[in-house]
Amino acid sequence: VGAALKLDEETLEKLEEILITADLGVETSMELIERLRKRLRLESVTAEDVLRVLREELDRMIEETVAEKETEGDEEEQPRPHVTFVVGVNGTGKTTTLGKIANRYAKQGESVLIVAADTFRTAAVEQVAIWAERAGVDIVRGATGADPASVVYDGLSAALSRNVQRVLVDTAGRLHTKTNLMAELGKLDRVAKKLVPEAPHEVLLVVDGTTGQNGLSQAKAFAEVSGVTALVVTKLDGTAKGGVLVPIGRELGIPVRWIGLGEGIDDLVPFEPRLVVEAVFG
Amino acid sequence: ELTEKLEGFFSGLKGRGKLTEDNVRESLRDVRRILLEADVNFAVARDFLKRVEEKAVGVDVLKSVTPAQQVIKILHDELTELLGGNFRPLKRSKETPTVIMMVGLQGSGKTTTTGKLGHYLRSHGMRPMLAACDMQRPAAIDQLERIGEQSSLTVHAKRGVSALEAALAAKEAARLGGQDTLIVDTAGRLHVDEELMNELRDLRDQLHPSEILFVADGMTGQDAVNSAKAFTEQLDITGVVMTKLDGDARGGAALSVREVSGAPIRFAGIGEKIEEFEEFHPDRMANRILG
Ligand SMILES: Nc1nc2c(ncn2[C@@H]2O[C@H](COP(=O)(O)OP(=O)(O)OP(=O)(O)O)[C@@H](O)[C@H]2O)c(=O)[nH]1
Ligand SMILES: Nc1nc2c(ncn2[C@@H]2O[C@H](COP(=O)(O)OP(=O)(O)OP(=O)(O)O)[C@@H](O)[C@H]2O)c(=O)[nH]1
Ligand SMILES: [Mg+2]
Ligand SMILES: [Mg+2]
């Protein structure tokens, strides 16, 4: 048995830099290096293999914590209407992502209804209405400045009367530190349940791919107030690696469902661990 | 908390003596973690801490403070100095109107900040016009027009033309209408999108802005250096606005952007409302980053 390969200071710093600059965060990066060290003790790894082993460990970590365990096809009878809330802090790509998802379901032959429940931000309703048009789906909107809860209510009653399969609710961006805005999400949840007891069946937290460690505190706050079924990580068509999705998966058990790769209607792909691993290690 | 952490390292020194290389280096290792967790870029943190180490080693520990407090003071002062640079007012151009371009990545807050800057300049005696030059995002022009209506700010919009045409039309309208400052809202774009970065360069070459403000999201992580570097190299930005600082993001991106672009951080966005905008305070940001 050969002597275990030791990581010298310089190599260690290089490895740390790869992980940290991918926004994996200090704790997750340290954990990955620790797992690498374990393997160095147990296996005969050469200097050239170190990067490969670290890459395997990241892949394994993502598989265990972030990848979704079952595909949508495995679900039994999908509830009708199936209600999705799209939530997150300001500017992350919620409205755009909702348009992409609506288009996907519409192309698959499902009846989709968009509910424009961002009644606050300037021209938010106009923006999502354009996406509804692009996706070829209907939209329910309220009066300007209406209570978002009333729009959700109107949207779900329309969905029920039209026997729609999927309802996608666009909500206003809100910083998770604003308790009154977070409480509003709780209200949307309660109002939805008045008409559709199991709603929302899915809460998608949209996280900007360039976000640093604040992504973890965002996920914690939204999970607490509205429950988060899965993440969408957007803007990974840029140079950001989106690594914060790993600590979110590890600490909160929230998987990633979609990745946003652009501003066009088709720029949405189902999450796969290799998308992140390849971004981090090239 | 930072002071407590560093106290542990200096328990040997008691109010006199010098900060040695070893105890400074040890304590800064903990600070490094704090900076990284605050989203300061890896390389920026490394370089910054090297400078602090040089400044701290050999420093006499003042009788009135503990060695840990001494190091923190050096850290804080160095960070404040780096982030700062005296706030100077926006540069005006000889020809009228003065043009200010708002640029940055998607969703960072450019359109909202365009309104805020207009409101701010008006309160300082200027006569601003906002130019809606995002021809790509759905309802972007509507968004800026509404922002203008809500705050009685003049907005120039021209649909169905290129961003450059819209900008030039706005500049002419401002010149004729007597507005002395034109704030140009542009579409969000990736720094790796060659075509769109070229579009910004064309805009700059034709508009002759006296300021190009890079609008950066306060919660940006390690990638802040990449976008800031590209925008600096390709456009030569003159200032930065950090947005969404009303959240709890530690804001390490501010240090990264400042280091890499060399441009001063001029303003902070602290909310969605038009008045939630202030001149940037480097010392407050330093406290926030150090936690
Ligand atoms: N490059 C890129 N841009 C994106 C992506 N997703 C969204 N965007 C852009 O990001 C910007 C913000 O998107 P929105 O959909 O308005 O974001 P939002 O979360 O609804 O914003 P608020 O409702 O204001 O909180 C727009 O310019 C989008 O085109 C993506 O995956 N890649
Ligand atoms: N809380 C908070 N929200 C902000 C701030 N600045 C902007 N926003 C919000 O962030 C979201 C995006 O703002 P926009 O002004 O549309 O961003 P943009 O850069 O013009 O986006 P694109 O044109 O799509 O690139 C909106 O929901 C704004 O209300 C801020 O300082 N604080
Ligand atoms: Mg939106
Ligand atoms: Mg905009």
XYZ file of C-alpha atoms and ligand atoms in Angstrom, chain A residues 89-97 100 118 121 127 170-173 234-237 260-263 267, chain B residues 106-107 137 190, ligand 1:
62
model
C -36.742 37.673 -4.110
C -36.743 40.560 -6.567
C -35.478 40.218 -10.103
C -34.497 36.546 -10.011
C -36.480 35.545 -13.096
C -39.831 34.344 -11.701
C -42.074 35.848 -14.361
C -39.826 34.748 -17.223
C -39.504 31.241 -15.772
C -41.226 29.159 -20.030
C -48.025 40.353 -8.795
C -44.573 45.917 -9.223
C -45.076 41.618 -18.579
C -46.821 34.635 -10.645
C -46.074 36.441 -7.389
C -44.272 39.698 -6.638
C -40.584 39.627 -5.847
C -31.805 31.001 -13.424
C -29.215 32.854 -15.509
C -26.766 29.962 -15.650
C -26.127 30.927 -19.264
C -32.856 28.807 -16.649
C -30.407 29.219 -19.518
C -31.546 32.387 -21.230
C -34.280 34.901 -21.866
C -34.392 28.421 -22.397
C -30.511 41.034 -15.997
C -32.737 41.848 -13.045
C -37.750 42.840 -22.190
C -24.731 39.066 -19.905
N -29.750 35.470 -19.185
C -30.856 35.116 -18.524
N -31.730 36.059 -18.155
C -32.845 35.665 -17.505
C -33.106 34.311 -17.182
N -34.298 34.256 -16.529
C -34.753 35.516 -16.461
N -33.885 36.377 -17.052
C -33.992 37.829 -17.170
O -33.923 38.380 -15.873
C -34.675 39.592 -15.829
C -35.663 39.531 -14.691
O -36.629 38.546 -15.000
P -38.115 38.606 -14.387
O -38.813 37.410 -14.921
O -38.726 39.931 -14.594
O -37.770 38.421 -12.864
P -38.800 38.434 -11.651
O -38.262 37.530 -10.619
O -40.179 38.129 -12.112
O -38.681 39.925 -11.154
P -39.640 40.671 -10.109
O -41.040 40.224 -10.404
O -39.431 42.111 -10.358
O -39.176 40.241 -8.761
C -35.336 39.732 -17.199
O -34.535 40.597 -17.977
C -35.285 38.325 -17.760
O -35.266 38.288 -19.161
C -32.128 33.313 -17.567
O -32.242 32.117 -17.323
N -31.030 33.784 -18.235
